């Protein structure tokens, strides 16, 4: 029963984390398009609250519950094929993306953004592709 509770909590925290990963770059799009100081300040506050208040805690919870799940049955996960290795590699890349978002948030807050809204529209697609790959790896287990 513990395993199922951990799995449920892992999925819920992952959904919260991805909600932030989808929304923060969208805020960057709007922030890059804004021209007045009131809008820029508003977006900086929204970005900071999303990153620190939702995304950070959700990422930590996702990792804690995921590691806990792994610890309960690590040998089975790593001997059934390479899908878990691939998933964990994508999770590491996603953590890097998360921190790239944090660095960009700081650039916006300092008024040092040099990228256009078009860049952020493409940047916003990265977590979609990673989520698609992770779900396929976990459900289909292709290798």
PDB file of C-alpha atoms in Angstrom:
ATOM      1  CA  UNK A   1       0.000   0.000   0.000  1.00  0.00           C
ATOM      2  CA  UNK A   2       2.904   2.381   0.739  1.00  0.00           C
ATOM      3  CA  UNK A   3       4.130   1.929  -2.840  1.00  0.00           C
ATOM      4  CA  UNK A   4       0.777   3.040  -4.288  1.00  0.00           C
ATOM      5  CA  UNK A   5       0.610   6.107  -2.017  1.00  0.00           C
ATOM      6  CA  UNK A   6       4.138   7.083  -2.990  1.00  0.00           C
ATOM      7  CA  UNK A   7       3.333   6.587  -6.662  1.00  0.00           C
ATOM      8  CA  UNK A   8       0.219   8.767  -6.363  1.00  0.00           C
ATOM      9  CA  UNK A   9       2.148  11.513  -4.554  1.00  0.00           C
ATOM     10  CA  UNK A  10       4.958  11.283  -7.123  1.00  0.00           C
ATOM     11  CA  UNK A  11       2.466  11.763  -9.972  1.00  0.00           C
ATOM     12  CA  UNK A  12       0.655  14.671  -8.259  1.00  0.00           C
ATOM     13  CA  UNK A  13       3.898  16.495  -7.490  1.00  0.00           C
ATOM     14  CA  UNK A  14       5.140  15.858 -11.043  1.00  0.00           C
ATOM     15  CA  UNK A  15       1.923  17.354 -12.463  1.00  0.00           C
ATOM     16  CA  UNK A  16       2.401  20.459 -10.288  1.00  0.00           C
ATOM     17  CA  UNK A  17       6.032  20.762 -11.366  1.00  0.00           C
ATOM     18  CA  UNK A  18       5.144  20.467 -15.043  1.00  0.00           C
ATOM     19  CA  UNK A  19       2.354  23.020 -14.665  1.00  0.00           C
ATOM     20  CA  UNK A  20       5.023  25.484 -13.601  1.00  0.00           C
ATOM     21  CA  UNK A  21       7.437  24.355 -16.311  1.00  0.00           C
ATOM     22  CA  UNK A  22       4.727  25.001 -18.894  1.00  0.00           C
ATOM     23  CA  UNK A  23       3.582  28.333 -17.459  1.00  0.00           C
ATOM     24  CA  UNK A  24       6.843  30.068 -16.509  1.00  0.00           C
ATOM     25  CA  UNK A  25       8.260  30.197 -20.064  1.00  0.00           C
ATOM     26  CA  UNK A  26       4.850  31.469 -21.221  1.00  0.00           C
ATOM     27  CA  UNK A  27       5.217  34.300 -18.703  1.00  0.00           C
ATOM     28  CA  UNK A  28       8.661  34.927 -20.205  1.00  0.00           C
ATOM     29  CA  UNK A  29       6.994  35.358 -23.620  1.00  0.00           C
ATOM     30  CA  UNK A  30       4.674  38.031 -22.233  1.00  0.00           C
ATOM     31  CA  UNK A  31       7.450  39.617 -20.183  1.00  0.00           C
ATOM     32  CA  UNK A  32       9.692  39.890 -23.256  1.00  0.00           C
ATOM     33  CA  UNK A  33       6.839  41.591 -25.119  1.00  0.00           C
ATOM     34  CA  UNK A  34       6.036  44.072 -22.353  1.00  0.00           C
ATOM     35  CA  UNK A  35       7.294  47.598 -22.727  1.00  0.00           C
ATOM     36  CA  UNK A  36       6.127  49.509 -19.659  1.00  0.00           C
ATOM     37  CA  UNK A  37       7.733  49.256 -16.238  1.00  0.00           C
ATOM     38  CA  UNK A  38       4.496  48.342 -14.442  1.00  0.00           C
ATOM     39  CA  UNK A  39       3.997  45.271 -16.648  1.00  0.00           C
ATOM     40  CA  UNK A  40       7.640  44.265 -16.337  1.00  0.00           C
ATOM     41  CA  UNK A  41       7.463  44.479 -12.538  1.00  0.00           C
ATOM     42  CA  UNK A  42       4.191  42.530 -12.459  1.00  0.00           C
ATOM     43  CA  UNK A  43       5.678  39.728 -14.571  1.00  0.00           C
ATOM     44  CA  UNK A  44       8.792  39.607 -12.384  1.00  0.00           C
ATOM     45  CA  UNK A  45       6.643  39.137  -9.279  1.00  0.00           C
ATOM     46  CA  UNK A  46       4.487  36.475 -10.950  1.00  0.00           C
ATOM     47  CA  UNK A  47       7.565  34.607 -12.215  1.00  0.00           C
ATOM     48  CA  UNK A  48       9.292  34.694  -8.833  1.00  0.00           C
ATOM     49  CA  UNK A  49       6.216  33.454  -6.956  1.00  0.00           C
ATOM     50  CA  UNK A  50       5.640  30.655  -9.447  1.00  0.00           C
ATOM     51  CA  UNK A  51       9.267  29.541  -9.405  1.00  0.00           C
ATOM     52  CA  UNK A  52       9.832  29.701  -5.658  1.00  0.00           C
ATOM     53  CA  UNK A  53       6.351  28.930  -4.370  1.00  0.00           C
ATOM     54  CA  UNK A  54       5.223  26.165  -6.712  1.00  0.00           C
ATOM     55  CA  UNK A  55       7.921  24.895  -9.041  1.00  0.00           C
ATOM     56  CA  UNK A  56      10.724  24.518  -6.495  1.00  0.00           C
ATOM     57  CA  UNK A  57       8.685  22.646  -3.882  1.00  0.00           C
ATOM     58  CA  UNK A  58       6.988  20.512  -6.567  1.00  0.00           C
ATOM     59  CA  UNK A  59      10.352  19.560  -8.080  1.00  0.00           C
ATOM     60  CA  UNK A  60      11.716  18.582  -4.676  1.00  0.00           C
ATOM     61  CA  UNK A  61       8.595  16.551  -3.865  1.00  0.00           C
ATOM     62  CA  UNK A  62       8.778  14.819  -7.254  1.00  0.00           C
ATOM     63  CA  UNK A  63      12.399  13.872  -6.649  1.00  0.00           C
ATOM     64  CA  UNK A  64      11.840  12.756  -3.051  1.00  0.00           C
ATOM     65  CA  UNK A  65       8.880  10.528  -3.920  1.00  0.00           C
ATOM     66  CA  UNK A  66      10.634   9.228  -7.039  1.00  0.00           C
ATOM     67  CA  UNK A  67      13.802   8.320  -5.152  1.00  0.00           C
ATOM     68  CA  UNK A  68      11.696   6.707  -2.430  1.00  0.00           C
ATOM     69  CA  UNK A  69       9.871   4.630  -5.058  1.00  0.00           C
ATOM     70  CA  UNK A  70      13.178   3.613  -6.604  1.00  0.00           C
ATOM     71  CA  UNK A  71      14.585   2.596  -3.231  1.00  0.00           C
ATOM     72  CA  UNK A  72      11.698   0.189  -2.658  1.00  0.00           C
ATOM     73  CA  UNK A  73      12.430  -1.814  -5.795  1.00  0.00           C
ATOM     74  CA  UNK A  74      15.670  -0.559  -7.358  1.00  0.00           C
ATOM     75  CA  UNK A  75      16.970  -3.910  -8.578  1.00  0.00           C
ATOM     76  CA  UNK A  76      13.777  -4.633 -10.523  1.00  0.00           C
ATOM     77  CA  UNK A  77      13.721  -1.201 -12.153  1.00  0.00           C
ATOM     78  CA  UNK A  78      17.294  -1.413 -13.357  1.00  0.00           C
ATOM     79  CA  UNK A  79      17.204  -5.025 -14.573  1.00  0.00           C
ATOM     80  CA  UNK A  80      13.980  -4.796 -16.613  1.00  0.00           C
ATOM     81  CA  UNK A  81      15.545  -2.786 -19.414  1.00  0.00           C
ATOM     82  CA  UNK A  82      16.944   0.596 -20.227  1.00  0.00           C
ATOM     83  CA  UNK A  83      13.714   2.567 -19.974  1.00  0.00           C
ATOM     84  CA  UNK A  84      14.443   3.650 -16.380  1.00  0.00           C
ATOM     85  CA  UNK A  85      17.947   4.806 -17.316  1.00  0.00           C
ATOM     86  CA  UNK A  86      16.479   6.858 -20.160  1.00  0.00           C
ATOM     87  CA  UNK A  87      13.774   8.299 -17.879  1.00  0.00           C
ATOM     88  CA  UNK A  88      16.304   9.296 -15.222  1.00  0.00           C
ATOM     89  CA  UNK A  89      18.474  10.925 -17.886  1.00  0.00           C
ATOM     90  CA  UNK A  90      15.483  12.994 -18.996  1.00  0.00           C
ATOM     91  CA  UNK A  91      14.737  13.921 -15.372  1.00  0.00           C
ATOM     92  CA  UNK A  92      18.311  15.200 -14.960  1.00  0.00           C
ATOM     93  CA  UNK A  93      17.898  17.271 -18.146  1.00  0.00           C
ATOM     94  CA  UNK A  94      14.574  18.559 -16.822  1.00  0.00           C
ATOM     95  CA  UNK A  95      16.236  19.655 -13.574  1.00  0.00           C
ATOM     96  CA  UNK A  96      18.746  21.551 -15.719  1.00  0.00           C
ATOM     97  CA  UNK A  97      15.885  23.170 -17.649  1.00  0.00           C
ATOM     98  CA  UNK A  98      14.264  24.121 -14.340  1.00  0.00           C
ATOM     99  CA  UNK A  99      17.464  25.885 -13.258  1.00  0.00           C
ATOM    100  CA  UNK A 100      17.800  27.569 -16.662  1.00  0.00           C
ATOM    101  CA  UNK A 101      14.329  29.001 -16.048  1.00  0.00           C
ATOM    102  CA  UNK A 102      15.520  30.260 -12.657  1.00  0.00           C
ATOM    103  CA  UNK A 103      18.550  31.929 -14.217  1.00  0.00           C
ATOM    104  CA  UNK A 104      16.364  33.565 -16.851  1.00  0.00           C
ATOM    105  CA  UNK A 105      13.972  34.745 -14.160  1.00  0.00           C
ATOM    106  CA  UNK A 106      16.878  36.530 -12.465  1.00  0.00           C
ATOM    107  CA  UNK A 107      17.914  38.149 -15.763  1.00  0.00           C
ATOM    108  CA  UNK A 108      14.392  39.511 -16.232  1.00  0.00           C
ATOM    109  CA  UNK A 109      14.325  40.778 -12.634  1.00  0.00           C
ATOM    110  CA  UNK A 110      17.593  42.672 -13.231  1.00  0.00           C
ATOM    111  CA  UNK A 111      16.324  44.039 -16.551  1.00  0.00           C
ATOM    112  CA  UNK A 112      19.009  42.138 -18.479  1.00  0.00           C
ATOM    113  CA  UNK A 113      16.928  40.000 -20.816  1.00  0.00           C
ATOM    114  CA  UNK A 114      18.370  39.957 -24.342  1.00  0.00           C
ATOM    115  CA  UNK A 115      16.097  37.349 -25.912  1.00  0.00           C
ATOM    116  CA  UNK A 116      12.915  37.900 -27.904  1.00  0.00           C
ATOM    117  CA  UNK A 117       9.466  36.521 -27.247  1.00  0.00           C
ATOM    118  CA  UNK A 118      10.007  34.185 -30.215  1.00  0.00           C
ATOM    119  CA  UNK A 119      12.907  32.489 -28.402  1.00  0.00           C
ATOM    120  CA  UNK A 120      10.687  31.888 -25.359  1.00  0.00           C
ATOM    121  CA  UNK A 121       7.909  30.458 -27.532  1.00  0.00           C
ATOM    122  CA  UNK A 122      10.358  27.762 -28.667  1.00  0.00           C
ATOM    123  CA  UNK A 123      11.911  27.436 -25.209  1.00  0.00           C
ATOM    124  CA  UNK A 124       8.400  26.742 -23.899  1.00  0.00           C
ATOM    125  CA  UNK A 125       8.166  23.567 -26.006  1.00  0.00           C
ATOM    126  CA  UNK A 126      11.072  21.760 -24.307  1.00  0.00           C
ATOM    127  CA  UNK A 127       9.113  20.448 -21.296  1.00  0.00           C
ATOM    128  CA  UNK A 128       6.315  19.249 -23.597  1.00  0.00           C
ATOM    129  CA  UNK A 129       8.759  17.031 -25.481  1.00  0.00           C
ATOM    130  CA  UNK A 130      10.376  15.769 -22.277  1.00  0.00           C
ATOM    131  CA  UNK A 131       6.979  14.949 -20.739  1.00  0.00           C
ATOM    132  CA  UNK A 132       5.935  13.080 -23.867  1.00  0.00           C
ATOM    133  CA  UNK A 133       9.127  11.025 -23.817  1.00  0.00           C
ATOM    134  CA  UNK A 134       8.902  10.247 -20.088  1.00  0.00           C
ATOM    135  CA  UNK A 135       5.271   9.129 -20.276  1.00  0.00           C
ATOM    136  CA  UNK A 136       6.036   6.864 -23.239  1.00  0.00           C
ATOM    137  CA  UNK A 137       9.048   5.393 -21.441  1.00  0.00           C
ATOM    138  CA  UNK A 138       7.094   4.688 -18.255  1.00  0.00           C
ATOM    139  CA  UNK A 139       3.908   3.349 -19.858  1.00  0.00           C
ATOM    140  CA  UNK A 140       5.211   1.541 -22.963  1.00  0.00           C
ATOM    141  CA  UNK A 141       8.676   0.624 -21.672  1.00  0.00           C
ATOM    142  CA  UNK A 142       9.998   0.271 -25.228  1.00  0.00           C
ATOM    143  CA  UNK A 143      13.381  -1.123 -24.165  1.00  0.00           C
TER     144      UNK A 143
END
